[in-house]
Coordinates of C-alpha atoms in Angstrom, one line a residue:
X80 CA -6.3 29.4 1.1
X81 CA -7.4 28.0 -1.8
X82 CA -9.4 25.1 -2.3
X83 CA -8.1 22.5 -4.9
X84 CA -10.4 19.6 -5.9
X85 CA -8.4 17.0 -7.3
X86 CA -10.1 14.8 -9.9
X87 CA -9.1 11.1 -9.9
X88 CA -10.0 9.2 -12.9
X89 CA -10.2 5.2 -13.2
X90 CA -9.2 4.0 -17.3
X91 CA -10.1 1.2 -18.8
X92 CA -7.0 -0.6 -20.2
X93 CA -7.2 -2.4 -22.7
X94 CA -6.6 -6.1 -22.3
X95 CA -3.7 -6.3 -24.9
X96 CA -0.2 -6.0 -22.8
X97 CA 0.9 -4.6 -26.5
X98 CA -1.1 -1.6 -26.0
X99 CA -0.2 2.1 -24.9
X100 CA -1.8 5.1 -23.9
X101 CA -1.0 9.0 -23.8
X102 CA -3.2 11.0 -21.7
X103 CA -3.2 14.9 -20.9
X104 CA -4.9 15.8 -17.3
X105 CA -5.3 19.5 -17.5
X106 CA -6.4 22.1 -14.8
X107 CA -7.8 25.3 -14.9
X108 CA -8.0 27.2 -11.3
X109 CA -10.4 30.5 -11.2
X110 CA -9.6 33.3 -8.6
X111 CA -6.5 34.4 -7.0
X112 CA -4.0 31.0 -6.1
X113 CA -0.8 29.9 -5.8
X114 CA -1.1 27.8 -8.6
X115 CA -0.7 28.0 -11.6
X116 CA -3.9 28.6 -12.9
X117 CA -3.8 26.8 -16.1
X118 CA -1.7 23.7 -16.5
X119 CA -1.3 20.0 -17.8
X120 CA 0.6 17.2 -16.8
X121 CA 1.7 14.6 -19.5
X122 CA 2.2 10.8 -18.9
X123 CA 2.9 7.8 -21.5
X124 CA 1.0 4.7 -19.7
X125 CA 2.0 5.8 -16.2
X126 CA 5.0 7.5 -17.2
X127 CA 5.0 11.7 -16.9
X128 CA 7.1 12.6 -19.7
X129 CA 5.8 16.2 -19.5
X130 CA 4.3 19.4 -17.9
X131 CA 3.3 22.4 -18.8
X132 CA 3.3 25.6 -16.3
X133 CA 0.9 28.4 -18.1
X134 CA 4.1 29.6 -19.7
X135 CA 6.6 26.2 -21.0
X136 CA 6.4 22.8 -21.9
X137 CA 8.6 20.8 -19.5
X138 CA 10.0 17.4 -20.2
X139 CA 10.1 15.0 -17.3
X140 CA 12.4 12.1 -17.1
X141 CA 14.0 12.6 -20.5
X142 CA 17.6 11.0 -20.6
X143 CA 17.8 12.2 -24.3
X144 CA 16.5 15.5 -26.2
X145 CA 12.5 15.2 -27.0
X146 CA 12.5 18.3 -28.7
X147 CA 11.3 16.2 -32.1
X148 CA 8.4 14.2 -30.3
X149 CA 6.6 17.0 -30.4
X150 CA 6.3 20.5 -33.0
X151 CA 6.6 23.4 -30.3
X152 CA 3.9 25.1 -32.5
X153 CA 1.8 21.6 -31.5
X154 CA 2.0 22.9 -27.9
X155 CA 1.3 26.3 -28.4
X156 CA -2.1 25.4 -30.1
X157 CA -3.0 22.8 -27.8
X158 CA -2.4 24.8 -24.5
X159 CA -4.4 27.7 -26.0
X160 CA -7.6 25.7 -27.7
X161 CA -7.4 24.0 -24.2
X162 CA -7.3 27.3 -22.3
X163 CA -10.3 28.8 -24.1
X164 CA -12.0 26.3 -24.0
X165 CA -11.9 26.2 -20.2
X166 CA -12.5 29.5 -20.1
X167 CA -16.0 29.0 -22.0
X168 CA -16.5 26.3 -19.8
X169 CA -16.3 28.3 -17.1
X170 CA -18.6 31.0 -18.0
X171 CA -21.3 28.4 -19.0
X172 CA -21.3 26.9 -16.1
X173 CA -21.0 29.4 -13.6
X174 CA -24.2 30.6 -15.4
X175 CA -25.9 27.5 -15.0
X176 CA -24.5 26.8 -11.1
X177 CA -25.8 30.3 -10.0
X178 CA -29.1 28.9 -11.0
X179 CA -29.0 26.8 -8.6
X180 CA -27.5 28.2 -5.3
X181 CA -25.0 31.2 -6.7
X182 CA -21.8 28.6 -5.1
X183 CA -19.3 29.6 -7.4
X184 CA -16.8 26.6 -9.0
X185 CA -13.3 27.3 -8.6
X186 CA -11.5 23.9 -10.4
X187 CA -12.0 22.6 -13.8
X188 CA -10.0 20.1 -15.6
X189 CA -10.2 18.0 -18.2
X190 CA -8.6 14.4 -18.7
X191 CA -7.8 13.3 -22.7
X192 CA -6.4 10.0 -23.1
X193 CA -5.3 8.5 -27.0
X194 CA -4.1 4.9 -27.3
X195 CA -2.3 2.6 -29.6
X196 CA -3.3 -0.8 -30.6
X197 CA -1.6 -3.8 -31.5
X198 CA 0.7 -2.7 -34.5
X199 CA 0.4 0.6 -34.2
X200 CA -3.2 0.7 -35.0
X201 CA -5.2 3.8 -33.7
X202 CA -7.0 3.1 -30.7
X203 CA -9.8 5.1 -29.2
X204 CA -9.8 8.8 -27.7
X205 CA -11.5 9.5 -24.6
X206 CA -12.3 13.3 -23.2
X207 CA -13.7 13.4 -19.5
X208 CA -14.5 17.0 -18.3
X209 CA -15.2 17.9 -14.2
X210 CA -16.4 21.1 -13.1
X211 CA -16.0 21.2 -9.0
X212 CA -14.6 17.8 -8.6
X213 CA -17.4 16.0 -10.4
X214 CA -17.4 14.6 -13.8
X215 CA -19.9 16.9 -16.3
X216 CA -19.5 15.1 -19.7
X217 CA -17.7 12.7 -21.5
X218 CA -17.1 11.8 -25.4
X219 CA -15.5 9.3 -26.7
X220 CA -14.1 8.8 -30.6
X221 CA -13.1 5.8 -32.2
X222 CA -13.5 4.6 -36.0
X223 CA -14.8 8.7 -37.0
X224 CA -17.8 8.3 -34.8
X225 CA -18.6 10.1 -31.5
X226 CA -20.2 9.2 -28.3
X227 CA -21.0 11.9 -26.0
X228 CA -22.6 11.3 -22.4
X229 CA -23.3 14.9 -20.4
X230 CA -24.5 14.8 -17.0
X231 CA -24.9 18.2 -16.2
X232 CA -28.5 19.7 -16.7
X233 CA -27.8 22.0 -19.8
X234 CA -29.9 22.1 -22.5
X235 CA -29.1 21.1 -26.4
X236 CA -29.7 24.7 -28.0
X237 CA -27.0 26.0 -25.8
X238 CA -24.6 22.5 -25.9
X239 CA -25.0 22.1 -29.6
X240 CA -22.6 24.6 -31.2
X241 CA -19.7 24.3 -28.8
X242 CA -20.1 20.7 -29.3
X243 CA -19.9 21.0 -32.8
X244 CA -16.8 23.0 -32.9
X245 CA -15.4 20.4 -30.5
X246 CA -15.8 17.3 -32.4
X247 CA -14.2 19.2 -35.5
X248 CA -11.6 20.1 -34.0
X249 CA -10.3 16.6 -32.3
X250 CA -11.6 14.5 -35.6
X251 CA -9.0 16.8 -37.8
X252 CA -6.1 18.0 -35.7
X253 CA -6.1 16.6 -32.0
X254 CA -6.7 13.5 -32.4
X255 CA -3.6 12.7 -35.2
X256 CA -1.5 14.9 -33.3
X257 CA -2.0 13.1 -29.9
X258 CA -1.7 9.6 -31.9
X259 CA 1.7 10.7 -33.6
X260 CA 2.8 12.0 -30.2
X261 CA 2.6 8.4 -28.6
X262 CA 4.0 7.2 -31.4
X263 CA 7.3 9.2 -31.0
X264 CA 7.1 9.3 -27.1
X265 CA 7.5 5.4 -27.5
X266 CA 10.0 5.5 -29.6
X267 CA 12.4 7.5 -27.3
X268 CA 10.7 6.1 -24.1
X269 CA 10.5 2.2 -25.5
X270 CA 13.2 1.3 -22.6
X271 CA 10.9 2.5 -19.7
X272 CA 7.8 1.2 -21.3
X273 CA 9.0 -2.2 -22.2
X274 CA 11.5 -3.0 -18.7
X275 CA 9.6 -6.1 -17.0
X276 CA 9.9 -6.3 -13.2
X277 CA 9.1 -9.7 -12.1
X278 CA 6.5 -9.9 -9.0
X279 CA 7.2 -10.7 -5.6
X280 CA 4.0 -12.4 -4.5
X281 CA 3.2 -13.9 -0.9
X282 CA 0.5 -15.8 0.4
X283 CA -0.4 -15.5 4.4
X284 CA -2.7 -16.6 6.3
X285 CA -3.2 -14.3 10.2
X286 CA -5.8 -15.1 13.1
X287 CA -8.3 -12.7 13.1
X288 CA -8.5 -11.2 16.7
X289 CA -12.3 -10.0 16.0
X290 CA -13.5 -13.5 15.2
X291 CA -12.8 -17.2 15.7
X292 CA -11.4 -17.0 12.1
X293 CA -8.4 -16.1 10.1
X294 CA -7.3 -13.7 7.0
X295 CA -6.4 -15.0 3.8
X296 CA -4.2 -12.1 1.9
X297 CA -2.4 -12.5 -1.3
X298 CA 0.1 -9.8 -1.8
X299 CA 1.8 -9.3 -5.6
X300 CA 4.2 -6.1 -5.3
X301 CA 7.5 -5.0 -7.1
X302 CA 6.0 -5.7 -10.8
X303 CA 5.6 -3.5 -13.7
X304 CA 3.9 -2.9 -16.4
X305 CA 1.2 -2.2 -14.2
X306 CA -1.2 -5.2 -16.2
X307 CA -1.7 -8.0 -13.4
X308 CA -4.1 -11.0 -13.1
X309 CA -4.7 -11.9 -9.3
X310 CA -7.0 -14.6 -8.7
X311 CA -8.0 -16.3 -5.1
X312 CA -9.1 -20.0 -5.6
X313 CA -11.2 -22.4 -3.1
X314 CA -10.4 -25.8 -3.9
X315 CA -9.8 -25.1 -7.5
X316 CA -12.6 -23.0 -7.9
X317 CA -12.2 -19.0 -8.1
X318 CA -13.6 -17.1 -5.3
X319 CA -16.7 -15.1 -5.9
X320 CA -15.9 -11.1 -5.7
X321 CA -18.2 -10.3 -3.1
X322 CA -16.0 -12.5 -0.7
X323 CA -13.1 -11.0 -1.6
X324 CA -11.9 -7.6 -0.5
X325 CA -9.0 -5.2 -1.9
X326 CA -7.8 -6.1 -5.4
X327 CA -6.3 -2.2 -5.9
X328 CA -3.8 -1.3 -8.2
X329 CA -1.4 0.7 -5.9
X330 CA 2.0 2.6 -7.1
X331 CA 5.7 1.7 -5.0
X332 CA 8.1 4.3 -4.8
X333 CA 10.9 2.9 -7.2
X334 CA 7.8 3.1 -9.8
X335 CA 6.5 -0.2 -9.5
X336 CA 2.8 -1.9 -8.3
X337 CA 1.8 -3.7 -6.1
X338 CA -1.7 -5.1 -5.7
X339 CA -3.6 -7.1 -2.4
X340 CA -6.7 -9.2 -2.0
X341 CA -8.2 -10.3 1.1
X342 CA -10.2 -13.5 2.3
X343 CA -12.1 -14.4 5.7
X344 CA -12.0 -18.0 6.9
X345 CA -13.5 -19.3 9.9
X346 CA -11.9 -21.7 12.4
X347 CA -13.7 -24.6 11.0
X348 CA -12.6 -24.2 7.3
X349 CA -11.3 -27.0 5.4
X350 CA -10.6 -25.9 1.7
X351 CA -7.6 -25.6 -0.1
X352 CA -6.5 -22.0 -1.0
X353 CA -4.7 -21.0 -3.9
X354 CA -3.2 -17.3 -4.8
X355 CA -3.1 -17.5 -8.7
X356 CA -0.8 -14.5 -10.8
X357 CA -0.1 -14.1 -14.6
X358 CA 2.0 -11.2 -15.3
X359 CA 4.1 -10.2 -18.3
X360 CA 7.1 -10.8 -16.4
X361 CA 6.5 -14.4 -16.3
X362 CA 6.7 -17.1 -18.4
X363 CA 4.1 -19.3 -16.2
X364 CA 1.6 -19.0 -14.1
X365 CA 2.3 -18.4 -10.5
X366 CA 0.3 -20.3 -8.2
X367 CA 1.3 -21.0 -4.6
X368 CA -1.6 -23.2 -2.0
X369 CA -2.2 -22.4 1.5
X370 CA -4.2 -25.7 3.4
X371 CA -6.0 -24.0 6.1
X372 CA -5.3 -27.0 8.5
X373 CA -1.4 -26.5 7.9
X374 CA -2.6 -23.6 9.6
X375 CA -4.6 -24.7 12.3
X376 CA -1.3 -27.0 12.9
X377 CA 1.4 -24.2 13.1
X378 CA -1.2 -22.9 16.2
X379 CA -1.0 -25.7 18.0
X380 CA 2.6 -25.9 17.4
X381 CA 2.8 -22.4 18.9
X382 CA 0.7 -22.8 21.8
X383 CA 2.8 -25.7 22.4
X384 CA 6.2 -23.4 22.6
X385 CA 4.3 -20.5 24.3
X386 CA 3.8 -23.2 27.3
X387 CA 7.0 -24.7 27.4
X388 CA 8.4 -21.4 27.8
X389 CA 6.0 -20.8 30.9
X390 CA 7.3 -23.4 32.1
X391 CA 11.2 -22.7 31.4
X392 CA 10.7 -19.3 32.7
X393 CA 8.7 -20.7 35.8
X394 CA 11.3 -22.9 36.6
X395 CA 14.5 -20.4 36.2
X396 CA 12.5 -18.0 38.7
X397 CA 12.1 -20.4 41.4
X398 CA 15.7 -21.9 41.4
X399 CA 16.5 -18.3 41.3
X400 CA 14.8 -17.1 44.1
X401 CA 16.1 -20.2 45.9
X402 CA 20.0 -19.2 45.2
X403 CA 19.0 -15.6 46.5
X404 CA 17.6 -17.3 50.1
X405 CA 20.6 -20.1 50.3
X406 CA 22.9 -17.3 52.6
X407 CA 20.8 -16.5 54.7
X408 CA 20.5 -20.0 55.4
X409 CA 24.3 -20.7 55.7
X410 CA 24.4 -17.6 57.7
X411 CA 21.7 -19.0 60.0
X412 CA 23.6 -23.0 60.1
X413 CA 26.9 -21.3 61.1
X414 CA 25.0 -19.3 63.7
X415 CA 23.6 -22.5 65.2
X416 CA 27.1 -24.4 64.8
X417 CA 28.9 -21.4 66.7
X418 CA 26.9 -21.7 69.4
X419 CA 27.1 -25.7 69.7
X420 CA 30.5 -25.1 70.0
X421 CA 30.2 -22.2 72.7
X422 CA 28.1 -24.5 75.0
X423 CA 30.3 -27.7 74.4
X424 CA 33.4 -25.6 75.5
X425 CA 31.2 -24.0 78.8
X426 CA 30.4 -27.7 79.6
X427 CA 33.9 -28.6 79.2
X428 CA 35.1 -25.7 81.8
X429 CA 32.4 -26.9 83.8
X430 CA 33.4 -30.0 84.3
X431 CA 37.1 -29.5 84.7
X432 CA 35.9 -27.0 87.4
X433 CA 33.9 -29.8 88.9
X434 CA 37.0 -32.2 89.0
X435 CA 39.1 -29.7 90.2
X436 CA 36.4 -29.0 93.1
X437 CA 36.5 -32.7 93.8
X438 CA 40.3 -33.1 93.7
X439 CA 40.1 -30.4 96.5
X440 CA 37.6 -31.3 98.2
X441 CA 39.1 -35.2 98.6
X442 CA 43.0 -33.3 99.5
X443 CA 40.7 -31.2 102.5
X444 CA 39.6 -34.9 103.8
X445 CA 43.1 -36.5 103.5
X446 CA 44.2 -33.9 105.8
X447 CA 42.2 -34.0 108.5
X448 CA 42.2 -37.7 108.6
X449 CA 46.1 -36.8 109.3

């Protein structure tokens, strides 16, 4: 089976809500697999609008023909230079990893990202390349000049020319052509890039069973775009980062975000609390407070209701243990009156046999008295 490395690359966005991005993840896959072993997924911000299978271009999500966003002839070129190029990557640095320890590298992909600024003005471009599920270089154009960080140990007479023929190749062709792609993509994609889903955001506050103390968690989820400002505040004051845990961008399944951060309180705490969100949704700030004694009150109020249902509970089992004794008791009383009765009505016989004894006795005198 084979082994894929998946290569998971945090962007920096740019602060501007106005701003968009097109990027390109592609992978290369050396060896026998069940993958395809070249291909590229394309996404406008965090849309995929695209992928391409070693053989065809895809569209993804289209409601309307893209054919015009971009030349077909565009995507021939690109998946080709791409395909080389991996393929020269590969050999270079197979060379240089059997150096080492002989392991050979099976994955290789490469991340390019273009972006638009404010009124359509050019942003940067950004090329990350990983060789076995670690990054090996990175450049980065913007305003005709490069920046190029490698962090593989390869030396500059052998890096030179193929970085040469790289940074030709995206000043003059890739580079437009990924900025004119975004361009168009936005123009038939402008109602999924610009919808605005409102957040849902919550602020709770749970006893910690490890400690004395409590969680403070402030959960934003259901908004897009995926640009959110979530801020924790102690009595006005914003949290310090190292207090705080979470703060992740995560993905919903209808396609929207949702993001969490996390505070620990002890028992004793005092302060005021406030979850803080500006989103592009909303018009105003969000804030909602938490008062950690409001807190310590709905506890008491609990323990309170926990008791008094001890006590209701108590109370039903022992009047119901007493219904389930009372005829046994009756059974018992009846019992007892029965036999009252029995020896009242012997005595009764007794003494009519007494008098009747008497009567005869007192006839037997009479008689003899005769």
């Amino acid at each position: 089976m084979d082994r894929i490395i998946v290569l998971l690359v945090l962007l920096t966005t740019s602060a501007s809500n106005a701003s968009h991005s097109l990027s390109l993840l592609s992978t290369y896959i050396e060896g026998e697999t069940q993958f395809p072993k070249f291909s590229y997924t394309t996404t406008l911000d965090d849309i995929t609008v695209g992928y391409y299978n070693s053989e065809t271009y895809i569209p993804k999500g289209n409601v309307t023909n893209e054919d015009d966003v971009i030349n077909s002839d565009y995507i021939k070129d690109v998946s080709n230079y791409m395909y080389y190029s991996f393929v020269r990557r590969s050999a270079l640095f197979r060379q240089q990893h059997n150096l080492n320890d002989g392991r050979p590298l099976e994955v290789y992909q490469t991340l390019v990202v273009c972006e638009l600024l404010d009124r359509d003005k050019p942003g940067k471009m950004i090329i990350k390349d990983a060789a076995g599920g670690c990054t090996t270089d990175e450049l980065c154009y913007f305003n005709s000049n490069f920046t190029y960080t490698v962090t593989v140990n390869i030396t500059q007479e052998v890096l030179k020319p193929h970085l040469e023929d790289f940074k030709q190749k995206y000043e003059i062709f890739y580079y437009p052509v990924c900025i004119d792609t975004l361009k168009n993509y936005l123009k038939k994609r402008q109602n999924e890039v610009n919808r605005k889903d409102k957040p849902e955001v919550k602020f709770i506050q749970k006893a910690n069973s490890d400690s004395a103390g409590s969680r403070l968690s402030c959960l934003a989820t259901g908004f897009y775009p995926r640009h959110i400002n979530l801020t924790l505040f102690r009595d006005e004051q914003p949290v310090a980062d190292h207090e705080i845990t979470g703060g992740d961008l995560l993905p919903n399944d209808d396609g929207t975000y949702q993001m969490r951060k996390s505070l620990e309180v002890s028992a004793a705490d005092k302060h005021t609390y406030t979850c803080s969100v500006t989103h592009l949704s909303l018009d105003n700030k969000l804030d909602i407070t938490l008062e950690t004694e409001s807190f310590n009150s709905v506890i008491l109020l609990v323990l309170i209701v926990l008791v008094v249902l001890v006590l209701v509970f108590g109370i039903g089992a022992i009047i119901y243990k007493c219904r389930t004794r009372k005829p046994d008791s009756v059974r018992i009383g009846y019992s007892a009156a029965s036999t009252s009765k029995e020896q009242e009505t012997a005595t009764n016989n007794d003494l009519k046999l007494h008098g009747s004894t008497s009567s005869n006795n007192e006839k037997m005198s009479s008689d003899r008295s005769l």
